[in-house]
Short mmCIF file of C-alpha atoms in Angstrom, two decimals:
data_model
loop_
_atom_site.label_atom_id
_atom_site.label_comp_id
_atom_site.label_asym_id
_atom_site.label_seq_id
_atom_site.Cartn_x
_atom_site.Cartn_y
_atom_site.Cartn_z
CA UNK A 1 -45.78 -26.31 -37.37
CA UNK A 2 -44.26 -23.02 -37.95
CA UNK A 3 -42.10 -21.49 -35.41
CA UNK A 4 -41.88 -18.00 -34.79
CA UNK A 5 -38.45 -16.86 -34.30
CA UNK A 6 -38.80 -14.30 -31.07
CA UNK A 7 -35.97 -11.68 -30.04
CA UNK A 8 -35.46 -13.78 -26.45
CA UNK A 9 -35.00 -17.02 -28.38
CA UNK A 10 -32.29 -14.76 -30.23
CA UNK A 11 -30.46 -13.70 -26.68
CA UNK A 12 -30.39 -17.05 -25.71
CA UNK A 13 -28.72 -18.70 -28.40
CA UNK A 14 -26.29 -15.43 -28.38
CA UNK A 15 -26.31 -16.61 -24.45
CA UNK A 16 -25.14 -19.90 -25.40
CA UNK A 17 -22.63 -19.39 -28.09
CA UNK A 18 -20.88 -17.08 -25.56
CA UNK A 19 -20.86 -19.53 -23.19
CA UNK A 20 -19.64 -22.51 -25.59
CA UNK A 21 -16.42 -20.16 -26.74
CA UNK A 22 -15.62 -19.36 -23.12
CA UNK A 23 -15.76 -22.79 -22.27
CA UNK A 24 -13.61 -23.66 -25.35
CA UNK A 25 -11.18 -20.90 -24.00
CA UNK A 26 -10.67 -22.48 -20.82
CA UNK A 27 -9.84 -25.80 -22.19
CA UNK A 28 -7.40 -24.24 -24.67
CA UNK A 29 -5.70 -22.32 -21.87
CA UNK A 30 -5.57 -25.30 -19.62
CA UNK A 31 -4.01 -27.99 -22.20
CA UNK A 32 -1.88 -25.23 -23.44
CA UNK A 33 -0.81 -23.59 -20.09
CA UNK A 34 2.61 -22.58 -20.58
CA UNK A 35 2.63 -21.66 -24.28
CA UNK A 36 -0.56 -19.14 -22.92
CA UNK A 37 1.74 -17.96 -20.08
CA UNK A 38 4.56 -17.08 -22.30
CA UNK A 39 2.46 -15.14 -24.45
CA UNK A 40 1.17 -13.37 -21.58
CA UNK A 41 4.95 -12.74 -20.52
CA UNK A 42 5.70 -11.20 -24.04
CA UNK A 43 2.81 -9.29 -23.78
CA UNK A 44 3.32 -7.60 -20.56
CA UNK A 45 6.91 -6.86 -21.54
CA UNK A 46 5.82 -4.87 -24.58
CA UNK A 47 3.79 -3.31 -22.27
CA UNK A 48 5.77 -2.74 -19.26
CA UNK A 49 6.80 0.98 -20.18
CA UNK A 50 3.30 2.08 -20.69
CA UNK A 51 2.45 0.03 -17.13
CA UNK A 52 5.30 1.97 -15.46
CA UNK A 53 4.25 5.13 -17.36
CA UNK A 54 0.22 5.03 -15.65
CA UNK A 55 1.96 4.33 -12.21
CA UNK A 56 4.02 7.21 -12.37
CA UNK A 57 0.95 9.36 -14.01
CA UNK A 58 -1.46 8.06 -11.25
CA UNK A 59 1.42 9.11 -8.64
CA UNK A 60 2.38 12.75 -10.18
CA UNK A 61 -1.05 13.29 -10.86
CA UNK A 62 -1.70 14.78 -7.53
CA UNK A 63 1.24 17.51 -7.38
CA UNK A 64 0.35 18.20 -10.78
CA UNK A 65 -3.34 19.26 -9.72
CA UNK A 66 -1.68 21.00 -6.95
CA UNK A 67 0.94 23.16 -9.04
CA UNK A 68 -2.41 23.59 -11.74
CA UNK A 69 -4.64 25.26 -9.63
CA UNK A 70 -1.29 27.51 -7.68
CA UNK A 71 -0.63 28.54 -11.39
CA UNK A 72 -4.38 29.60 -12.07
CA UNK A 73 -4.22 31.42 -9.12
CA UNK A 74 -1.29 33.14 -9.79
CA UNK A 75 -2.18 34.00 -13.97
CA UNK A 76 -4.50 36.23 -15.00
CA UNK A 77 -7.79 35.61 -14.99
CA UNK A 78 -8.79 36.86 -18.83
CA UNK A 79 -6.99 34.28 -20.05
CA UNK A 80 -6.40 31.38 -18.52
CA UNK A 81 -4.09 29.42 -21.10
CA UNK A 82 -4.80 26.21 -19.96
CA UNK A 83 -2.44 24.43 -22.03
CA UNK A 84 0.52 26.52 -20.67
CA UNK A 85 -0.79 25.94 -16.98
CA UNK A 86 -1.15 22.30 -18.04
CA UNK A 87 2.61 22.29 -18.92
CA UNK A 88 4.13 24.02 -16.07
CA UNK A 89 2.19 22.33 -14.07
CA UNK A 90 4.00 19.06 -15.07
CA UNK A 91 7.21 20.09 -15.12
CA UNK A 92 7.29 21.34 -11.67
CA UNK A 93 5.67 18.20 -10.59
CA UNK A 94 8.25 16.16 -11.81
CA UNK A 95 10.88 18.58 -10.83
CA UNK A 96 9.41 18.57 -7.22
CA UNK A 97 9.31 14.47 -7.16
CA UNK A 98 12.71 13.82 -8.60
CA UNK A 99 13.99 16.58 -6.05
CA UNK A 100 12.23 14.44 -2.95
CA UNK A 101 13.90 11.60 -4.61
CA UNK A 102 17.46 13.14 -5.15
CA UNK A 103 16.95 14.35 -1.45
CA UNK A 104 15.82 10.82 -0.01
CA UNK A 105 19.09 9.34 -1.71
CA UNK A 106 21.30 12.10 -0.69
CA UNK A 107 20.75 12.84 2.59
CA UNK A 108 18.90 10.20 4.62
CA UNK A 109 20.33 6.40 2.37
CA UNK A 110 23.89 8.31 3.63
CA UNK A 111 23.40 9.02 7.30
CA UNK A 112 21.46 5.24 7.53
CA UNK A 113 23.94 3.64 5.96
CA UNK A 114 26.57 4.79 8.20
CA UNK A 115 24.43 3.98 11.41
CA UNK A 116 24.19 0.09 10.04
CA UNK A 117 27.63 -0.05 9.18
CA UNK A 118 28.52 1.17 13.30
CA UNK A 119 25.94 -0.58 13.94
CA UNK A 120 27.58 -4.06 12.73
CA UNK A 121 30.95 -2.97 14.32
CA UNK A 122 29.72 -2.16 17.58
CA UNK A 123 27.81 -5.17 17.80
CA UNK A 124 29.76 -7.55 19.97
CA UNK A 125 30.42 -4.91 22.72
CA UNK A 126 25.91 -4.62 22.53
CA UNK A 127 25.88 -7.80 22.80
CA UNK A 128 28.34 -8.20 25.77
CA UNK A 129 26.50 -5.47 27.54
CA UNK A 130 23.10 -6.87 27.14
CA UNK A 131 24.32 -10.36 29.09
CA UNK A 132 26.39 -8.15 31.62
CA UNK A 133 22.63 -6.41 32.40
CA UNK A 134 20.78 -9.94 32.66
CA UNK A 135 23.75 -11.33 34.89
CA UNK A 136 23.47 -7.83 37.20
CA UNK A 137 19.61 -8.83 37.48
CA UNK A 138 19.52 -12.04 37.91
CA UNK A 139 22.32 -11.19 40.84
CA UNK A 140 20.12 -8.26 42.33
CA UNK A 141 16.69 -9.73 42.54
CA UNK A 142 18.08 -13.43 42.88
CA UNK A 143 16.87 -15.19 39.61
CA UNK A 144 17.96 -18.84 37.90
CA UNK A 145 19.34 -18.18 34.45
CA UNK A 146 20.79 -21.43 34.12
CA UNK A 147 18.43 -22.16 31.07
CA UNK A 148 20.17 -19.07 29.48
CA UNK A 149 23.21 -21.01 29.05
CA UNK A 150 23.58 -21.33 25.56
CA UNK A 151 22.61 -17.48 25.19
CA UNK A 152 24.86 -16.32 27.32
CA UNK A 153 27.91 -18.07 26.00
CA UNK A 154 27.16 -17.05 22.91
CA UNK A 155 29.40 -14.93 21.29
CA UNK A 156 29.22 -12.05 18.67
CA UNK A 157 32.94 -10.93 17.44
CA UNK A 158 33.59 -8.90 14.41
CA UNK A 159 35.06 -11.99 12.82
CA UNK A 160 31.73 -13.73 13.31
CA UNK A 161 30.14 -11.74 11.73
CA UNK A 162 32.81 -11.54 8.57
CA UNK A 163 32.68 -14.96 8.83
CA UNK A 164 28.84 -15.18 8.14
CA UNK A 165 28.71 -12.22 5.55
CA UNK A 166 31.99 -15.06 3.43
CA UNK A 167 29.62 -17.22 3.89
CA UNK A 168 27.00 -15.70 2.02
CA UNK A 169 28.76 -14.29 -0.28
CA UNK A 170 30.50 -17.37 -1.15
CA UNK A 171 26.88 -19.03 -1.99
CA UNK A 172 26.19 -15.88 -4.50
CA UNK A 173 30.01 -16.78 -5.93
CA UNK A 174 27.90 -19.46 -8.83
CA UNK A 175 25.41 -16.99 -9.53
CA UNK A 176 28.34 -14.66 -10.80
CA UNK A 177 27.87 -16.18 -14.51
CA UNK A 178 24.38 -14.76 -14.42
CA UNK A 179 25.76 -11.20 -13.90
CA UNK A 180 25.86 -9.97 -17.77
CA UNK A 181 22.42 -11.24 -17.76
CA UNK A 182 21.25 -9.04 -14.66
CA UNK A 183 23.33 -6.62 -15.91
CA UNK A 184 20.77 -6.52 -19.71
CA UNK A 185 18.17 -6.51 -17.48
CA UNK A 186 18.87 -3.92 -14.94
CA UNK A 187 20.09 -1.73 -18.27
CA UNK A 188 16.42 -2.47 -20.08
CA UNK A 189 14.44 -1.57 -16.77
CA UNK A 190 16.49 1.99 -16.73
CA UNK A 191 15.04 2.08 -20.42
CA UNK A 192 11.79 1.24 -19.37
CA UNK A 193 11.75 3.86 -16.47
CA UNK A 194 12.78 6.70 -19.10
CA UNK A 195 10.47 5.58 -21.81
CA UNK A 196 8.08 5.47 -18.88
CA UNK A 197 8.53 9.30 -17.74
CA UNK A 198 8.42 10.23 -21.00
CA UNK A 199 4.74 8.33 -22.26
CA UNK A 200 3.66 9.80 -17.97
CA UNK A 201 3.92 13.21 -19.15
CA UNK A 202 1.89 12.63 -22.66
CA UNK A 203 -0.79 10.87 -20.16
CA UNK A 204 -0.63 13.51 -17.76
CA UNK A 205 -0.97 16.20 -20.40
CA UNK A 206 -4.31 14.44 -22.69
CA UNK A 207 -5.59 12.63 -19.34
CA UNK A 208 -9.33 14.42 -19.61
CA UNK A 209 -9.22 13.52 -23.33
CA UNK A 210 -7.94 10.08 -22.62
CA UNK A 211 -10.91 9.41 -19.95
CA UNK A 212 -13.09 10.78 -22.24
CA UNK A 213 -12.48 8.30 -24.81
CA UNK A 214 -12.21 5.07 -22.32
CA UNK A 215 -16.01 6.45 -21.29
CA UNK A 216 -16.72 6.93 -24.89
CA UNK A 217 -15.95 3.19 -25.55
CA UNK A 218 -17.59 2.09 -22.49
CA UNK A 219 -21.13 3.80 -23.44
CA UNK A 220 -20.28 2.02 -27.29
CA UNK A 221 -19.96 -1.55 -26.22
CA UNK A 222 -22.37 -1.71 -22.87
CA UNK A 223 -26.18 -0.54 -21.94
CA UNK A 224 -26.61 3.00 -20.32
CA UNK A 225 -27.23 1.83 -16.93
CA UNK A 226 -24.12 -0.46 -16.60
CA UNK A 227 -21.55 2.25 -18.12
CA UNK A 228 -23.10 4.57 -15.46
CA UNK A 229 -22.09 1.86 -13.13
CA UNK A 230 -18.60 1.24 -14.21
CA UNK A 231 -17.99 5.00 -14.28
CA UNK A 232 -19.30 5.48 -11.03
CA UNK A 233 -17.02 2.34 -9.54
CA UNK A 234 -14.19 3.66 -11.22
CA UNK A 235 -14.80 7.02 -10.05
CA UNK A 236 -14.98 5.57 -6.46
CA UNK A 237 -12.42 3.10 -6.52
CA UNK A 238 -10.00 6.52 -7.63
CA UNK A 239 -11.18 8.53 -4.61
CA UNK A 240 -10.40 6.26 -2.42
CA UNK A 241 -6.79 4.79 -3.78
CA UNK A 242 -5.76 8.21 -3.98
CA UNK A 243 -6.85 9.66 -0.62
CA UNK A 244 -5.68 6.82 1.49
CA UNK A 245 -2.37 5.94 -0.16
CA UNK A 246 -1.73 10.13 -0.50
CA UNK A 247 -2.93 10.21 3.22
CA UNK A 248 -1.05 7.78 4.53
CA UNK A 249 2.38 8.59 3.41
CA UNK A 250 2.06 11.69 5.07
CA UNK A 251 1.08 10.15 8.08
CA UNK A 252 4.02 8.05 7.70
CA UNK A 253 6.64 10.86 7.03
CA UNK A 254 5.19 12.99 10.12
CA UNK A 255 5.23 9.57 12.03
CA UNK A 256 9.24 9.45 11.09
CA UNK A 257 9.59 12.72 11.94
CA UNK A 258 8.03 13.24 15.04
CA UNK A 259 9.73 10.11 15.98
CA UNK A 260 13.40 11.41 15.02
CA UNK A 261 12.61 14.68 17.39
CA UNK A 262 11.53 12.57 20.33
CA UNK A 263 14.41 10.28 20.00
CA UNK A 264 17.17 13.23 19.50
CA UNK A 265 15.65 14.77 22.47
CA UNK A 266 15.77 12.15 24.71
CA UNK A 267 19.09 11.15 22.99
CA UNK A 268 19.27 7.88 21.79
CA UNK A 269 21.23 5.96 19.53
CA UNK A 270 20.28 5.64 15.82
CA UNK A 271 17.92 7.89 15.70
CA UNK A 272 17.49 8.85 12.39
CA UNK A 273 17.78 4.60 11.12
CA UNK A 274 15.46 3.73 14.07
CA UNK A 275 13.14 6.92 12.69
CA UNK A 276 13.51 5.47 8.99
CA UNK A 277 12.63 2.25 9.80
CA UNK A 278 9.24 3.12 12.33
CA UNK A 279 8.16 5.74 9.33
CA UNK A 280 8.28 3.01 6.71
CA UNK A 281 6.76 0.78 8.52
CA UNK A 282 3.68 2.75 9.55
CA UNK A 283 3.13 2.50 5.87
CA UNK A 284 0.95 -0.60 6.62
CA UNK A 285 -1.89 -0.26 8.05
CA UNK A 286 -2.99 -1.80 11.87
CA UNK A 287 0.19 -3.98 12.02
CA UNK A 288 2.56 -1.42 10.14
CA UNK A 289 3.93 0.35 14.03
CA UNK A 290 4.08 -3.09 15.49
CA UNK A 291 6.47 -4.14 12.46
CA UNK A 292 8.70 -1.50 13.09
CA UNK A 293 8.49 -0.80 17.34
CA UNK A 294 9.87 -4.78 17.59
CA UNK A 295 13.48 -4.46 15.35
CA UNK A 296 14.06 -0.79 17.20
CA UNK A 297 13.16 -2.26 20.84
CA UNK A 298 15.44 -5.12 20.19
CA UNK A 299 18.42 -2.98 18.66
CA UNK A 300 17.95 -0.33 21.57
CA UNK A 301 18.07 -3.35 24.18
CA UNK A 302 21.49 -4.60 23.19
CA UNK A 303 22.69 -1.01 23.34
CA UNK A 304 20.66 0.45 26.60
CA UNK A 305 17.96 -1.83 28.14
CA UNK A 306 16.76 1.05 30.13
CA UNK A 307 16.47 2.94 26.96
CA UNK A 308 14.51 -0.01 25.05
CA UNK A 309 11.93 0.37 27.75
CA UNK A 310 11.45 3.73 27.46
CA UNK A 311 11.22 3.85 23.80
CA UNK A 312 8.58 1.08 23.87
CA UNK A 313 6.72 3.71 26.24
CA UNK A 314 7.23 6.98 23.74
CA UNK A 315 6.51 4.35 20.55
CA UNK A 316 3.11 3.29 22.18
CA UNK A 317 2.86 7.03 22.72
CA UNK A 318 3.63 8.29 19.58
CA UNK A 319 1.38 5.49 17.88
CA UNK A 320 -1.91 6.38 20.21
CA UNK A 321 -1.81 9.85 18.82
CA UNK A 322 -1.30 8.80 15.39
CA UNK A 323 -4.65 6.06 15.77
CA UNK A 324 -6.14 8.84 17.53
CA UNK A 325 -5.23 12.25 16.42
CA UNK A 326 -2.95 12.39 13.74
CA UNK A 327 -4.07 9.70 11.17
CA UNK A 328 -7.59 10.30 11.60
CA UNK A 329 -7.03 14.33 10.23
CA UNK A 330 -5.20 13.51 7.57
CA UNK A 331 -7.15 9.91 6.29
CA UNK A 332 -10.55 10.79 7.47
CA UNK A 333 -12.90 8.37 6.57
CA UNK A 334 -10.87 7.73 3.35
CA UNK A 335 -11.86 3.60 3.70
CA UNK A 336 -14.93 3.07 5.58
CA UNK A 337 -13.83 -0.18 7.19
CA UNK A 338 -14.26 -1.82 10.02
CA UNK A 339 -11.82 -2.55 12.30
CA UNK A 340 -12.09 -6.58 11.60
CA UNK A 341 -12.07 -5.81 7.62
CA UNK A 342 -9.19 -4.25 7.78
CA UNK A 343 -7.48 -7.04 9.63
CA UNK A 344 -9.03 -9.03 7.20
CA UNK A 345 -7.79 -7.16 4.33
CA UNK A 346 -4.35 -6.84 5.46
CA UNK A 347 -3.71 -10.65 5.83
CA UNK A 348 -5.01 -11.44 2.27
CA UNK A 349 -3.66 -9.00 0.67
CA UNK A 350 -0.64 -9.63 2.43
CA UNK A 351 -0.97 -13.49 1.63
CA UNK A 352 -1.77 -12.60 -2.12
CA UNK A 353 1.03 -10.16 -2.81
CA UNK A 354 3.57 -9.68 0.40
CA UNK A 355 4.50 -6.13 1.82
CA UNK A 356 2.85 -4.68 -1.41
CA UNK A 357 -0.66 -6.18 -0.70
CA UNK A 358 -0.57 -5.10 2.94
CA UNK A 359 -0.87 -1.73 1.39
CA UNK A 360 -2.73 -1.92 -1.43
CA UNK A 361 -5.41 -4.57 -0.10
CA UNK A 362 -6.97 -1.94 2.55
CA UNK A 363 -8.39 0.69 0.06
CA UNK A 364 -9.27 -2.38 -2.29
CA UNK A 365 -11.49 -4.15 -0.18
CA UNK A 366 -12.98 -0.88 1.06
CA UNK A 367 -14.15 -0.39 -2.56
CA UNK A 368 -15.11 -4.07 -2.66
CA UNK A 369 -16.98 -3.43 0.91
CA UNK A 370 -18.62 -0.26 0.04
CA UNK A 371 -20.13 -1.12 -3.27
CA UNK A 372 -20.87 -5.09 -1.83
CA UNK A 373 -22.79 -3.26 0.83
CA UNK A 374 -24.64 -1.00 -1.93
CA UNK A 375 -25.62 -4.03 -3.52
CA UNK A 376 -27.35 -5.98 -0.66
CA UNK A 377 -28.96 -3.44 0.41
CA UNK A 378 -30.75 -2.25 -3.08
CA UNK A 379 -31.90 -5.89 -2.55
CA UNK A 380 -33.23 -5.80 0.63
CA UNK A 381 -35.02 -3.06 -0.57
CA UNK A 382 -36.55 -4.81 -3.45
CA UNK A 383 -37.84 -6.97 -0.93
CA UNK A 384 -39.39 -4.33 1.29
CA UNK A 385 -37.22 -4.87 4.44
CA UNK A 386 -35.50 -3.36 6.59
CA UNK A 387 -31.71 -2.05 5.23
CA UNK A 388 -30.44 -0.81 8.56
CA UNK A 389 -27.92 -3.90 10.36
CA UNK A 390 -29.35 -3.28 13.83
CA UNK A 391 -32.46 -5.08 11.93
CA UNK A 392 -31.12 -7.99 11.98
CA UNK A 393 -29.68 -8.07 15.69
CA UNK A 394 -32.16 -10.04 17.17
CA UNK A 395 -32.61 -13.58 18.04
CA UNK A 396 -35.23 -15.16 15.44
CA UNK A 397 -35.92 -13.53 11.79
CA UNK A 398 -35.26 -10.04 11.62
CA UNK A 399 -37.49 -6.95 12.74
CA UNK A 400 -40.48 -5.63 10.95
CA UNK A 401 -39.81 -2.42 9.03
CA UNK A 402 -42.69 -0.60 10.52
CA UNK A 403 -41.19 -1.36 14.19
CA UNK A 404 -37.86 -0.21 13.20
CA UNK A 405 -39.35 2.96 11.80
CA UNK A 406 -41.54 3.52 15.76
CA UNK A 407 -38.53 3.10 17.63
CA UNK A 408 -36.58 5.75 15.34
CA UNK A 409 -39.42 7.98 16.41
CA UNK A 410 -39.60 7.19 19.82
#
């Protein structure tokens, strides 16, 4: 009996050899796991420069858009020169971000180092203060602080605290052969970073060409509807890293500085570290003013507990009109998530990749969110139900489309 050979009987053996290599490749990279993760490890430090080089692109991206469109403004009209607007556009880009950066290192590292460094030497007589408040307290209002025994004889000297910094540093005292070795590295990373700047602006100056070849490529190898797709995701996913990372660091930095005016106002110690510390900390989202209100109220309560309080009250202040006022004009709607989701976010993110993921997992999962939801409800529509969540806020089953649609009328 003849068989006729049919063009689905061709996809599915295509189906299956696919499916035989990949499971072939999983075995390989399982029984060979290290030898695989070396060769990833050479690969990515080939590839490091050109890594660092799309960061700093994606990042200078946006002044160089800004400083673009100022320079078409400013040209004439009749001829544009685009390539000339292009390049002046990312040099003063770069000029204006090294200049932040010069300015960051120059001005504020300076004035915070010097408030640690009194800081440390001023710490005993804090500390001595804070347990002469607690005794006046407990003597005023008649309160037992026997079980703050061991506290209170604690002591804090200067020598203490030499003694603990010997300490460490005598631990780091066998790492010391290691040094010509950090040393290569900390030399090839400064290579990397230039090498970097210099492949940025070549990415920065072809970037439409660049995009139009990755799209190119992407309509080669796939079907028409799934390139749309992955354009459409990657068009997404760009709006809304850029907006909410751009977004919230100037929350943050008007955050810092609001906070540095309220506390030189009211006159407080360390302002400008306690200001530094609150502004980089608003950085992450939801638990970002909680990370840096605790450190400052505990600093400013060995110095002044009066003045601990009162900060807590102008933090909790300052952080209801950022949640309130502030962050939502600047971030809008740049997410789209839920209160809980962000929570959520935030803790795996955090989980998956530390301080970094805290920051980076919010606009993430607000991609993943927004295009899950997308999907679902395309479904639910293939099925003829209702898309709308309230639907589905009832007891038993869901309600009918046609009753949703009454009450909307109603």
């Amino acid at each position: 009996m003849k068989v006729e050979w049919t063009k689905s009987m061709t996809k599915r053996v295509l189906v299956y050899i696919v499916a035989g290599i990949g499971i072939l490749a999983a075995y390989f990279i399982l029984i060979n796991l290290k030898r695989v993760s070396g060769i990833l490890s050479s690969v990515s430090d080939i590839l490091r420069p050109f890594i660092i080089a799309a960061i700093f692109a994606y990042i200078v991206n946006g002044p160089m858009m800004f400083f673009e469109r100022l320079f078409g403004r400013l040209t004439d009209k009749k001829k544009p020169r685009p390539v000339l607007k292009r390049v002046l556009a990312i040099i003063a880009a770069w000029v204006a971000s090294l200049a932040v950066l010069v300015l960051f290192f120059v001005i504020i590292v300076p004035d915070v180092k010097i408030s640690i460094t009194t800081l440390i030497n001023n710490l005993p007589g804090y500390f001595e203060s804070l347990k002469a408040f607690i005794v006046a307290l407990a003597e005023k209002y008649q309160l037992d602080i026997s079980y703050l025994n061991s506290f209170m004889n604690f002591q804090v000297t200067a020598d203490g605290i030499m003694e603990i910094i010997d300490k460490y540093s005598d631990a780091l005292i066998p790492q010391l052969a290691n040094i010509a070795n950090i040393s290569v590295q900390i030399g090839s990373f400064i290579a990397d970073v230039i090498i970097a700047i210099i492949i940025s602006v070549y990415l920065l100056f072809s970037k439409e060409t660049l995009i139009a070849q990755l799209k190119k490529a992407l309509y080669a190898l796939f079907n028409r509807k799934l390139a749309d797709v992955s354009v459409r995701v990657a068009r997404e996913t760009h709006r809304t890293f850029s907006g909410f990372i751009s977004g919230k660091l100037l929350d943050s930095l008007i955050i810092g500085i609001l906070c540095f005016i309220g506390m030189s106002i009211l006159k407080y110690e360390y302002a400008l570290l306690i200001s530094f510390i609150v502004g980089v900390t608003n950085v992450i989202p939801f638990f970002g003013p909680m990370f840096g209100a605790i450190p400052s109220v505990l600093l400013l309560l060995m110095i002044d507990p009066w003045h601990a309080l009162w900060f807590a009250v102008f933090i909790f202040a300052l952080q209801q009109l950022d949640g309130n006022v502030i962050g939502p004009k600047i971030l809008g709607d740049s997410t789209g998530l839920p209160a809980l989701w962000v929570m959520f976010a935030i803790l795996v993110g955090g989980a998956l990749w530390g301080v970094a993921g805290m920051f980076v997992g919010v606009p993430l999962f607000a991609v993943i969110y927004r295009f899950s939801k997308e999907i679902f409800e395309n479904l639910l529509k293939k099925k003829n139900m209702p898309e709308n969540t309230s639907a589905y806020k009832v007891i038993k089953g869901v309600k009918d489309k046609a009753d949703i649609e009454s009450e909307a009328e109603k």
